[in-house]
Amino acid sequence: MRLILVALLAGLCAVSAVSVHSTNYAQKQKDVWRLFKYINQPSYYKDHVEIAHNYHLSKNVAAYSKPEVVEQFYKYWQYGKLLPRGEIFSVFHGEHLKQAVALFKLFYYANDYETFYTTAVWARNHINEGMFMYSLSVALIHRPDTYYFSLPPIYEIYPHYFYSTEVIKKAQYYKQMYSGQQGSEYNDKIIYANYSGHYLNLHPEQSLSYYMEDVGLNSFYYYYNLYYPFWMSGEEFNLKYDNRGEAFYYMYQQILARYYLERLSHGFGEIENFDWEVPFETGYYPSLCYPNGLHFPTRPNYAHLYEYFYNYGQKYGFNKYANSYSYVKDFERRIHDVIDSGYAHTESGQTVELFSHHGMNILGNLIEGNPDSPYYHYYGAFQVFARHLLGYSQQPLTYFKLHPSALEHFETSLRDPAFYQLYKKLLSYFIRYQANHKHYYNEHDLMYQGVEVKNVEFDSLVTYFDYFYADLSNAVYVTPQEFVQDSFKVQVAQQRLNHKPFTYKIYVNSDRETDAVVKVFLGPKYDEYGRFINLTDNWMNFVQFDHFVYKLKAGDNIISRDSHEIYNYMHDRTSYYELYQKAFGVHDQSHSFQFHHDQFWYGYPQRYMLPMGSRGGMTYQFYVMVSKQLPYKTHTTVPMIGSGMQYVDSYPMGYPFDRPVYWEQVFYDIPNSYFHEVKIYHEHHDHGYEQHLEHEATHYMV
Ligand SMILES: *[C@@H]1O[C@H](CO)[C@@H](O)[C@H](O)[C@H]1NC(C)=O
Ligand SMILES: *[C@@H]1O[C@H](CO)[C@@H](O)[C@H](O)[C@H]1NC(C)=O
């Protein structure tokens, strides 16, 4: 599921190994983390306060490679248009976004690391915290001199967006009770967090809340969107070689496929379809509150989305979001026209061919509504308005007082069931395109002469829940002294899905030595009623499980893979507190602190590699395909975002499930591929929450 693969990781490891020897790296990394602490308060570090007080952008214009970037930002500052600190920031509001991009450019175009850092420290105390954190994170990932720094886990920086209200309140309760007291009671409190399904019963699907509210899953989605921001120009910021439009399609296809697997293990079927005109069935109560005390907006069951209801009593004027329904309908119409006609046009009226080799990439850019779209203003930003509409947030009086819904933050989007329904609709556009214009794969396309997959074996696959610990200190407010001394700590523990380590083997016979690429997919076999799902209806439900290059020797090969080395997935990020301790614990700065590569990139959490099993075993199937290796053509040797170096091969993303399957028998017949049925079991511990889940699961089980 992760788009980055072996090549890049090898590259990153090399880079980090080099950097670790530079004395500066540890210091810089530490400096960067300090900026993320207690983000809802100003920084009280002396050095920060000094810089914030003394640094003047207008006197340092020459320190930025594009002076107009400083001018632009300075205008917002000078005319009092900047979102004040303490207000809620949303990247999906045009005005907030404009300012965030201006700030990002300031960071990005700083001439050297020192200027970048000074600008960041200045902004830390002057700029809205949400905007600061967002722009800084994107800049860290995209600047060539900082991309290998690790970002602290977002659920620890912004716990309000990841843990429900009662958890946050409890942390604050401890802080008020014990603050100022010395001794063991003060520190190291552990709060046991639950998911909203623990006490809410809005909808049967609430039983999936452990999945939709998982902190790792939600931060994966957040990080992906830092790497490929929807507003970022590929030309200006060097994303060109990543096929971001195609990657956009693939990312959502994978998220939906994976969610469907989890649904099946609870007896739920396909993700619902919806019409904009019919009241939206699935309500949502987020159980989250903003640091300023406002609760996240809720959506009732059967919400009316069309304009008369949605917009009732709203101001007429600048607020285009109040007209989201009209925008969504217009953009949808235009997207359909492009797909069926096969061409888009640019602002100057030139046509862009969509039935071409890069068609999928162009369509992805167009639908995402990023600046690489053929004509951004015409094809528009469908998802921005759709999120606003479905999120059901109230219209604000001014953009200073926004009250965004869960769908209007990347940190919380995956929590709302409407997210999956919306992106299912969006994926249906791509499928319509693929069905219109793609040639169906036949045996000549898929066959790899002389290579045969003879067998596939998996160890037993067992899921279970275990406790995951994270630092929750940022959920409270601290005194300047506590801030500097780091003297208040509270932890949160929450049950998350996991699985026992396993290995699997692929037995391949080859008639010669050859460079092959191996792909492994995990998909459903039966629907929620136990009916076999034909591949013609199932191809879009396969999750890419593993993907690697392998040198086959002539004769029999046994490829053995360990669940830990499956590179499509990421391990949990190291806790902020731990990272921080490590950095400060290192007296000799040249002494290494090694990061696992997982600290640098984003990926689907390793814990969720397997969908939850059941006591009697849930049936799924793996599909293995061995193909000729076609290396991806990269254009640079720097292993960073935009270089294309993360791609294992140059097949279309998701190949051979990158398009509808028509000749399904071919997939069963060609010798270089193999279907393997497995059962996934779930092991129970004596825990109330799990028993509740088990009850749901067995209830629906066929
Ligand atoms: C979560 O549920 C458990 C068991 O009912 C309870 O002990 C715990 O206090 C709950 N956590 C919170 C933060 O409410
Ligand atoms: C799958 O569906 C197609 C189209 O409906 C049908 O022709 C084919 O026989 C089905 N295959 C199986 C194995 O059921």
Coordinates of C-alpha atoms in Angstrom, one line a residue, residues 80 150 236 249 353 414 426 533 592 624 626:
G80 CA -3.7 42.1 9.8
S150 CA 12.0 12.9 11.3
E236 CA 7.7 24.6 -8.9
Y249 CA -6.0 7.4 -7.7
E353 CA -5.5 13.9 -24.9
L414 CA -10.6 8.9 7.9
L426 CA -14.6 9.7 -6.8
I533 CA -17.0 -12.7 -5.7
S592 CA 24.8 8.2 16.6
V624 CA 0.9 -13.5 -6.3
V626 CA 5.8 -12.6 -10.9

